[in-house]
Amino acid sequence: MRNARAATALTCTVMLAVAGCAGSTPGGSGSAGKDTDGRGPFTLAMGKDTTGKLQSKILDVWNKRHPDEKVTLIELPESADEQRASMVQNFQAKSDRFDAVAMDVIWTAEFAARGWVQELPAASLPVADMLPAAVDTAKYRGRLYGAPMASAGALLFYRKDLVDKAPTTWKELVADCGIAEKHGMDCYAGQFAQYEGLTVNASEAINSAGGSVYGSDGSVTVDSPEAKKGIDFLVDGFRQGYIPKKAITYKEEEGRRSFQKGDLLFLRNWPYVYSLANAKGSDTSIAGKVGVAPLPGADGTGASTLGGANLAVSSYSRHRKSVLDFMAFVESPEVQRVEVEDLSNAPVLTALYADKALSRNFPYLPALRQSLLKAHPRPQVPAYNDASLRIQREIYKALQGQKSSARALADLAKELKQVDNG
Ligand code: GLC
């Protein structure tokens, strides 16, 4: 071991004279991209691997095939906002600690505009085979900065052992809450803590009532009777009790746990819940009882917000080529099938949605396809985070009863007009 290290040091001393030696000199990271051939082990920063399957079914497979270019997962906190904060901190420090990052679809514009992630050679990825909406989220000003890893559309999870037919409207959902009451369960929950998930849920409620946060020309349209109707579905839920009080603290995982314990009849969440809730074992009491449907809305099926994650390579990474190869691996039908079969995520390859056998075995797929077809993207602007924080703040006040929904939406419209979307 000692000899091996000494040999490496010697090689580096020799190499230094020629081109520098990665990581062996103080300040070595400043020479990003110049001092290696762009290959080597790398890290991937992303949210929690809740199933453990990302590691065992995707990363371990890559690592076995690429012993000199192994990927190490750096698990970030569970909430999207905390993940972003951690990435931003690393980028601002020009750190090479994160080589690849799993960028939420809403961060592309900001990360690209600030020069934190590298433009990708579009020809190296099968973009034509992917869901166009997912590819759009990976672009900024027409250029590609992300490799779509998994898309995401909202689903209504429900207990098919207790409810005959999934509700397609809010009215039907509320009418079914008697069933929850009879069984001592809570009726409905989504993500209502003050973080990105609240922006997602509020936008869905607004869009599902025919309103919008922004118009197609980018103007602020959130102060409307339709938006009020949407937000009132949530406000009334807290007031009348069809949404339990504790759901004001729910992010994705809190709701999932409550549903899996058998405490919740209806849950708005992302597709990943399907595999976990149906996994036989001690972690869930409802395996085999999970129904999946598109979200309900005011007058018919509702509208999801488009979610998902795109892989990006940090501008401070020295192992860009290895990351690019890893991206191509993640886009392969082999890995995209794992996204379905083991992680129950939304695959990004269009062909998988037409695969009848796959839909038979993973019945969440048809509902997901429907959800994705109608999904609304969030604005792709560098100041997205600023806008989202304002949405979270105002809507949270309405949910807590500190402001009427009308007041909150009027104030929010003023707030959003102040965001510099340049
Ligand atoms: C999921 C989605 C992401 C969204 C987040 C909100 O991670 O993929 O797009 O912003 O949830 O909590």
Coordinates of C-alpha atoms and ligand atoms in Angstrom, one line a residue:
M1 CA 0.0 0.0 0.0
R2 CA 2.7 2.4 1.1
N3 CA 4.7 1.5 -2.0
A4 CA 1.7 2.0 -4.2
R5 CA 1.2 5.5 -2.8
A6 CA 4.8 6.3 -3.2
A7 CA 4.6 5.2 -6.8
T8 CA 1.6 7.3 -7.5
A9 CA 3.3 10.3 -5.9
L10 CA 6.3 9.7 -8.1
T11 CA 4.2 9.4 -11.3
C12 CA 2.5 12.6 -10.4
T13 CA 5.7 14.4 -9.9
V14 CA 6.8 13.3 -13.3
M15 CA 3.4 14.2 -14.8
L16 CA 3.3 17.5 -13.1
A17 CA 6.1 18.7 -15.2
V18 CA 4.0 17.9 -18.2
A19 CA 0.3 18.6 -17.4
G20 CA -0.2 18.7 -13.7
C21 CA -1.6 15.9 -11.6
A22 CA -5.2 15.8 -10.5
G23 CA -5.9 16.4 -6.8
S24 CA -2.2 16.0 -5.9
T25 CA -1.3 19.7 -5.6
P26 CA -2.8 22.3 -3.4
G27 CA -5.4 24.2 -5.3
G28 CA -5.5 21.4 -7.9
S29 CA -9.3 21.8 -8.3
G30 CA -8.7 25.2 -9.8
S31 CA -7.3 23.5 -12.9
A32 CA -10.7 21.8 -13.6
G33 CA -10.8 20.0 -16.9
K34 CA -7.2 20.7 -17.8
D35 CA -5.3 18.2 -15.7
T36 CA -6.8 14.8 -16.5
D37 CA -8.3 13.2 -19.5
G38 CA -11.7 13.8 -18.0
R39 CA -12.0 10.3 -16.7
G40 CA -12.0 8.8 -13.2
P41 CA -14.2 8.0 -10.2
F42 CA -16.9 10.6 -9.7
T43 CA -19.7 11.5 -7.3
L44 CA -23.4 11.9 -7.8
A45 CA -25.3 14.3 -5.5
M46 CA -29.0 13.7 -5.3
G47 CA -31.8 13.2 -2.8
K48 CA -32.3 10.2 -0.7
D49 CA -32.3 6.7 -2.2
T50 CA -35.5 5.8 -0.4
T51 CA -35.7 2.3 -1.8
G52 CA -32.0 1.5 -1.8
K53 CA -32.6 0.3 -5.4
L54 CA -30.8 3.2 -7.0
Q55 CA -27.7 1.9 -5.4
S56 CA -28.2 -1.8 -5.9
K57 CA -29.8 -1.8 -9.4
I58 CA -28.2 1.1 -11.1
L59 CA -25.1 2.4 -9.5
D60 CA -23.6 -1.0 -8.5
V61 CA -24.2 -2.3 -12.0
W62 CA -22.3 0.7 -13.5
N63 CA -19.5 0.3 -10.9
K64 CA -19.0 -3.4 -11.7
R65 CA -18.6 -2.5 -15.4
H66 CA -16.4 0.6 -14.8
P67 CA -14.0 -0.2 -11.9
D68 CA -11.9 2.8 -12.7
E69 CA -14.8 5.2 -13.1
K70 CA -16.9 4.3 -10.1
V71 CA -19.8 6.5 -9.1
T72 CA -20.3 7.3 -5.4
L73 CA -23.7 8.5 -4.3
I74 CA -23.8 11.5 -2.0
E75 CA -27.3 11.5 -0.5
L76 CA -28.6 15.0 0.1
P77 CA -31.6 15.9 2.4
E78 CA -35.0 14.8 1.5
S79 CA -36.6 18.1 0.5
A80 CA -36.0 19.7 -2.9
D81 CA -35.1 23.1 -1.3
E82 CA -32.4 21.6 0.9
Q83 CA -30.9 19.7 -2.0
R84 CA -30.8 22.9 -4.0
A85 CA -29.2 24.8 -1.1
S86 CA -26.5 22.2 -0.8
M87 CA -25.7 22.2 -4.5
V88 CA -25.7 26.0 -4.7
Q89 CA -23.3 26.2 -1.7
N90 CA -20.9 23.8 -3.5
F91 CA -21.1 25.6 -6.8
Q92 CA -20.5 29.0 -5.2
A93 CA -17.4 27.6 -3.5
K94 CA -16.3 26.3 -6.9
S95 CA -16.0 22.9 -5.2
D96 CA -15.4 19.7 -7.2
R97 CA -17.1 17.6 -4.4
F98 CA -20.1 17.0 -6.6
D99 CA -19.2 15.8 -10.1
A100 CA -22.7 15.0 -11.2
V101 CA -25.9 16.4 -9.7
A102 CA -29.5 15.3 -10.1
M103 CA -31.0 18.6 -10.9
D104 CA -34.7 19.1 -10.2
V105 CA -36.4 20.1 -13.5
I106 CA -36.8 23.6 -12.1
W107 CA -33.1 24.4 -11.5
T108 CA -31.9 24.1 -15.1
A109 CA -32.2 27.8 -16.0
E110 CA -30.6 29.0 -12.8
F111 CA -27.7 26.5 -12.8
A112 CA -27.0 27.1 -16.5
A113 CA -27.3 30.9 -16.4
R114 CA -24.8 31.0 -13.5
G115 CA -22.4 28.7 -15.3
W116 CA -22.5 26.0 -12.7
V117 CA -23.3 23.1 -15.0
Q118 CA -21.8 22.3 -18.4
E119 CA -23.6 22.3 -21.7
L120 CA -24.0 18.7 -23.0
P121 CA -23.3 17.5 -26.5
A122 CA -26.9 16.7 -27.5
A123 CA -25.7 14.1 -30.0
S124 CA -24.4 12.0 -27.2
L125 CA -27.9 11.4 -25.8
P126 CA -30.9 9.8 -27.4
V127 CA -33.1 12.9 -27.0
A128 CA -35.4 12.0 -29.9
D129 CA -36.5 8.9 -28.0
M130 CA -37.4 10.8 -24.9
L131 CA -40.5 12.5 -23.7
P132 CA -40.3 15.9 -25.3
A133 CA -41.6 17.6 -22.1
A134 CA -38.8 16.0 -20.1
V135 CA -36.2 17.1 -22.6
D136 CA -37.6 20.7 -22.5
T137 CA -36.9 20.9 -18.8
A138 CA -33.3 20.0 -19.4
K139 CA -32.8 23.0 -21.8
Y140 CA -32.0 26.6 -21.3
R141 CA -32.1 29.0 -24.1
G142 CA -32.2 26.1 -26.6
R143 CA -29.1 24.4 -25.2
L144 CA -29.1 21.1 -23.4
Y145 CA -27.7 21.1 -19.8
G146 CA -29.3 18.0 -18.4
A147 CA -29.8 14.3 -19.2
P148 CA -33.3 13.4 -18.2
M149 CA -33.1 10.6 -15.6
A150 CA -36.7 10.2 -14.5
S151 CA -39.7 12.3 -15.2
A152 CA -42.5 12.7 -12.7
G153 CA -46.3 13.3 -12.8
A154 CA -48.6 13.4 -9.9
L155 CA -50.8 10.5 -9.1
L156 CA -53.7 9.9 -6.7
F157 CA -53.0 6.9 -4.6
Y158 CA -56.0 5.3 -3.0
R159 CA -57.1 2.3 -1.2
K160 CA -58.8 0.1 -3.8
D161 CA -59.9 -2.3 -1.1
L162 CA -62.1 0.5 0.4
V163 CA -63.0 2.7 -2.6
D164 CA -64.7 1.1 -5.6
K165 CA -63.8 3.7 -8.2
A166 CA -61.2 6.5 -7.9
P167 CA -62.8 9.9 -7.7
T168 CA -62.3 12.1 -10.8
T169 CA -63.5 15.3 -9.2
W170 CA -62.9 17.0 -5.8
K171 CA -66.5 16.7 -5.0
E172 CA -66.4 12.9 -5.5
L173 CA -63.2 12.8 -3.4
V174 CA -64.8 14.7 -0.5
A175 CA -67.9 12.5 -0.8
D176 CA -65.7 9.4 -0.2
C177 CA -64.3 10.9 3.0
G178 CA -67.1 9.2 4.9
I179 CA -65.3 5.9 4.1
A180 CA -62.2 7.2 5.7
E181 CA -64.1 8.3 8.8
K182 CA -65.8 4.9 9.1
H183 CA -62.4 3.3 9.2
G184 CA -60.8 5.9 11.6
M185 CA -58.5 7.1 8.8
D186 CA -57.5 10.6 7.5
C187 CA -59.0 11.3 4.1
Y188 CA -56.7 13.3 1.9
A189 CA -53.1 14.6 1.9
G190 CA -50.5 15.9 -0.4
Q191 CA -47.4 18.0 0.3
F192 CA -48.3 21.1 2.3
A193 CA -45.1 22.0 4.3
Q194 CA -43.6 25.3 3.3
Y195 CA -41.2 24.1 0.5
E196 CA -41.2 23.4 -3.2
G197 CA -43.7 20.6 -2.8
L198 CA -46.3 23.3 -1.7
T199 CA -45.7 25.2 -4.9
V200 CA -46.3 22.0 -6.8
N201 CA -49.5 21.2 -4.9
A202 CA -50.8 24.8 -5.0
S203 CA -50.1 25.0 -8.8
E204 CA -51.9 21.7 -9.4
A205 CA -54.9 22.9 -7.4
I206 CA -55.0 26.2 -9.4
N207 CA -54.5 24.5 -12.8
S208 CA -57.1 21.8 -11.9
A209 CA -59.7 24.5 -11.5
G210 CA -58.9 26.1 -14.8
G211 CA -56.6 28.8 -13.4
S212 CA -52.9 29.5 -13.8
V213 CA -50.1 31.1 -11.9
Y214 CA -48.6 32.6 -15.1
G215 CA -50.1 33.0 -18.5
S216 CA -48.5 31.7 -21.6
D217 CA -46.9 35.1 -22.2
G218 CA -45.3 34.9 -18.8
S219 CA -47.7 37.5 -17.2
V220 CA -48.9 36.9 -13.7
T221 CA -52.4 35.5 -13.7
V222 CA -52.7 34.0 -10.2
D223 CA -55.3 36.5 -8.9
S224 CA -58.4 34.9 -10.5
P225 CA -61.6 33.3 -9.5
E226 CA -60.4 30.0 -10.9
A227 CA -57.2 30.1 -8.9
K228 CA -59.3 30.9 -5.8
K229 CA -61.5 27.9 -6.4
G230 CA -58.4 25.7 -6.6
I231 CA -56.8 27.0 -3.5
D232 CA -60.1 26.8 -1.7
F233 CA -60.1 23.0 -2.2
L234 CA -57.0 22.9 0.0
V235 CA -58.1 25.7 2.4
D236 CA -61.5 24.1 2.9
G237 CA -59.8 20.7 3.4
F238 CA -57.9 22.0 6.4
R239 CA -60.9 23.9 7.7
Q240 CA -63.4 21.1 7.3
G241 CA -61.0 18.3 8.2
Y242 CA -60.9 16.3 5.0
I243 CA -57.2 17.2 5.1
P244 CA -55.8 16.3 8.5
K245 CA -54.2 19.2 10.4
K246 CA -50.8 17.4 10.6
A247 CA -50.6 17.4 6.8
I248 CA -49.4 21.0 7.1
T249 CA -46.0 19.5 7.9
Y250 CA -46.1 16.9 5.2
K251 CA -43.5 16.6 2.5
E252 CA -43.5 13.5 0.2
E253 CA -42.2 11.1 2.7
E254 CA -44.5 12.0 5.7
G255 CA -47.6 11.4 3.5
R256 CA -46.2 8.2 2.1
R257 CA -45.6 6.8 5.6
S258 CA -49.1 7.7 6.8
F259 CA -50.5 6.0 3.6
Q260 CA -48.4 2.9 4.1
K261 CA -49.4 2.6 7.7
G262 CA -53.0 2.5 6.6
D263 CA -53.9 5.9 8.1
L264 CA -54.8 7.7 4.9
L265 CA -57.4 7.0 2.2
F266 CA -56.2 9.3 -0.6
L267 CA -52.6 10.5 -1.2
R268 CA -51.3 12.9 -3.8
N269 CA -47.7 11.9 -4.5
W270 CA -45.2 11.0 -7.2
P271 CA -45.1 7.5 -8.8
Y272 CA -42.2 6.3 -6.6
V273 CA -44.7 5.6 -3.8
Y274 CA -46.2 2.7 -5.8
S275 CA -43.3 0.3 -5.4
L276 CA -42.8 1.1 -1.8
A277 CA -46.4 0.9 -0.7
N278 CA -46.8 -2.4 -2.6
A279 CA -43.6 -4.0 -1.4
K280 CA -44.5 -6.9 0.8
G281 CA -42.7 -6.6 4.2
S282 CA -42.8 -4.9 7.5
D283 CA -42.7 -1.4 6.1
T284 CA -46.2 -1.4 4.7
S285 CA -49.5 -2.8 5.7
I286 CA -51.3 -2.1 2.4
A287 CA -49.4 -4.1 -0.2
G288 CA -51.8 -5.2 -2.9
K289 CA -54.4 -2.7 -1.8
V290 CA -53.0 0.3 -3.7
G291 CA -55.1 1.9 -6.5
V292 CA -53.6 4.6 -8.7
A293 CA -55.4 7.2 -10.7
P294 CA -54.8 10.7 -12.3
L295 CA -55.5 13.6 -9.9
P296 CA -59.1 14.7 -9.5
G297 CA -60.0 18.3 -10.4
A298 CA -62.8 20.8 -10.1
D299 CA -64.9 19.6 -13.0
G300 CA -63.1 16.4 -14.1
T301 CA -59.6 15.0 -14.1
G302 CA -57.1 17.5 -12.7
A303 CA -53.7 18.7 -13.9
S304 CA -50.4 17.6 -12.6
T305 CA -47.3 19.7 -12.3
L306 CA -44.4 18.2 -14.2
G307 CA -41.6 17.0 -12.0
G308 CA -38.5 14.9 -12.4
A309 CA -34.7 15.0 -12.3
N310 CA -32.1 15.6 -14.9
L311 CA -28.4 14.7 -14.5
A312 CA -26.0 17.5 -15.0
V313 CA -22.2 17.7 -14.9
S314 CA -20.7 20.3 -12.6
S315 CA -18.5 22.9 -14.2
Y316 CA -16.0 22.1 -11.5
S317 CA -15.8 18.4 -12.2
R318 CA -12.6 16.9 -13.5
H319 CA -14.2 13.7 -14.7
R320 CA -16.7 15.0 -17.2
K321 CA -16.2 12.2 -19.7
S322 CA -17.0 9.5 -17.2
V323 CA -20.1 11.4 -16.2
L324 CA -21.2 11.7 -19.8
D325 CA -20.8 8.0 -20.3
F326 CA -22.8 7.4 -17.1
M327 CA -25.6 9.7 -18.5
A328 CA -25.8 7.6 -21.6
F329 CA -26.1 4.5 -19.4
V330 CA -28.9 6.1 -17.4
E331 CA -30.8 6.8 -20.6
S332 CA -30.4 3.2 -21.9
P333 CA -33.5 1.0 -22.1
E334 CA -31.8 -1.3 -19.5
V335 CA -31.7 1.4 -16.8
Q336 CA -35.0 3.0 -17.8
R337 CA -36.7 -0.3 -17.2
V338 CA -35.2 -0.4 -13.8
E339 CA -36.7 3.0 -13.2
V340 CA -40.1 1.3 -13.8
E341 CA -39.6 -2.2 -12.4
D342 CA -37.7 -1.4 -9.2
L343 CA -38.2 2.3 -8.5
S344 CA -41.6 2.9 -10.0
N345 CA -40.5 6.2 -11.4
A346 CA -41.7 7.8 -14.6
P347 CA -39.3 6.6 -17.3
V348 CA -38.1 9.1 -19.8
L349 CA -38.1 6.8 -22.9
T350 CA -41.4 7.3 -24.7
A351 CA -41.4 3.7 -26.0
L352 CA -41.8 2.2 -22.5
Y353 CA -45.3 3.8 -22.1
A354 CA -46.4 1.8 -25.2
D355 CA -45.1 -1.5 -23.9
K356 CA -48.3 -3.4 -23.0
A357 CA -46.6 -6.1 -21.0
L358 CA -44.9 -3.5 -18.8
S359 CA -48.2 -1.7 -18.2
R360 CA -49.8 -5.0 -17.2
N361 CA -47.1 -5.7 -14.7
F362 CA -46.8 -2.2 -13.4
P363 CA -50.4 -0.8 -13.6
Y364 CA -49.3 2.6 -12.3
L365 CA -47.9 3.3 -15.8
P366 CA -51.2 4.0 -17.7
A367 CA -52.4 6.5 -15.1
L368 CA -48.9 8.1 -15.1
R369 CA -49.0 8.4 -18.9
Q370 CA -52.3 10.3 -18.6
S371 CA -50.9 12.4 -15.8
L372 CA -47.8 13.3 -17.9
L373 CA -49.8 14.1 -21.0
K374 CA -51.6 17.0 -19.2
A375 CA -48.7 18.0 -16.9
H376 CA -47.9 21.7 -16.6
P377 CA -44.2 22.7 -16.4
R378 CA -43.1 25.3 -13.9
P379 CA -41.5 28.4 -15.4
Q380 CA -38.0 27.9 -16.7
V381 CA -36.4 31.1 -15.6
P382 CA -33.2 31.7 -13.6
A383 CA -35.3 33.4 -10.8
Y384 CA -37.6 30.5 -10.4
N385 CA -36.5 29.9 -6.8
D386 CA -37.4 33.4 -5.8
A387 CA -40.9 33.1 -7.4
S388 CA -41.5 29.7 -5.7
L389 CA -40.5 31.0 -2.2
R390 CA -43.1 33.8 -2.6
I391 CA -45.8 31.2 -3.7
Q392 CA -45.0 29.0 -0.8
R393 CA -45.2 31.9 1.7
E394 CA -48.5 33.2 0.6
I395 CA -50.2 29.9 0.1
Y396 CA -49.0 28.6 3.4
K397 CA -50.6 31.5 5.1
A398 CA -53.9 30.7 3.4
L399 CA -53.7 27.1 4.4
Q400 CA -53.0 28.1 8.0
G401 CA -56.0 30.4 8.0
Q402 CA -53.9 33.5 8.6
K403 CA -55.2 35.1 5.4
S404 CA -58.2 34.4 3.2
S405 CA -57.5 32.7 -0.1
A406 CA -58.6 35.8 -1.9
R407 CA -56.2 38.0 0.1
A408 CA -53.3 35.6 -0.3
L409 CA -53.7 35.4 -4.1
A410 CA -54.0 39.2 -4.5
D411 CA -50.8 39.6 -2.4
L412 CA -49.1 36.8 -4.3
A413 CA -49.9 38.5 -7.6
K414 CA -48.1 41.6 -6.4
E415 CA -45.2 39.6 -5.1
L416 CA -44.7 37.7 -8.3
K417 CA -44.7 40.9 -10.3
Q418 CA -41.6 41.9 -8.3
V419 CA -39.6 38.9 -9.3
D420 CA -37.0 39.7 -11.8
N421 CA -37.4 37.1 -14.5
G422 CA -35.0 38.8 -16.8
Ligands
GLC1 C1 -40.1 15.7 -6.8 C2 -40.2 16.2 -8.2 C3 -39.6 17.6 -8.3 C4 -40.3 18.5 -7.4 C5 -40.3 18.0 -5.9 C6 -41.1 18.8 -5.0 O1 -38.8 15.6 -6.4 O2 -39.5 15.4 -9.1 O3 -39.7 18.1 -9.7 O4 -39.8 19.8 -7.4 O5 -40.7 16.7 -5.9 O6 -41.1 18.4 -3.7

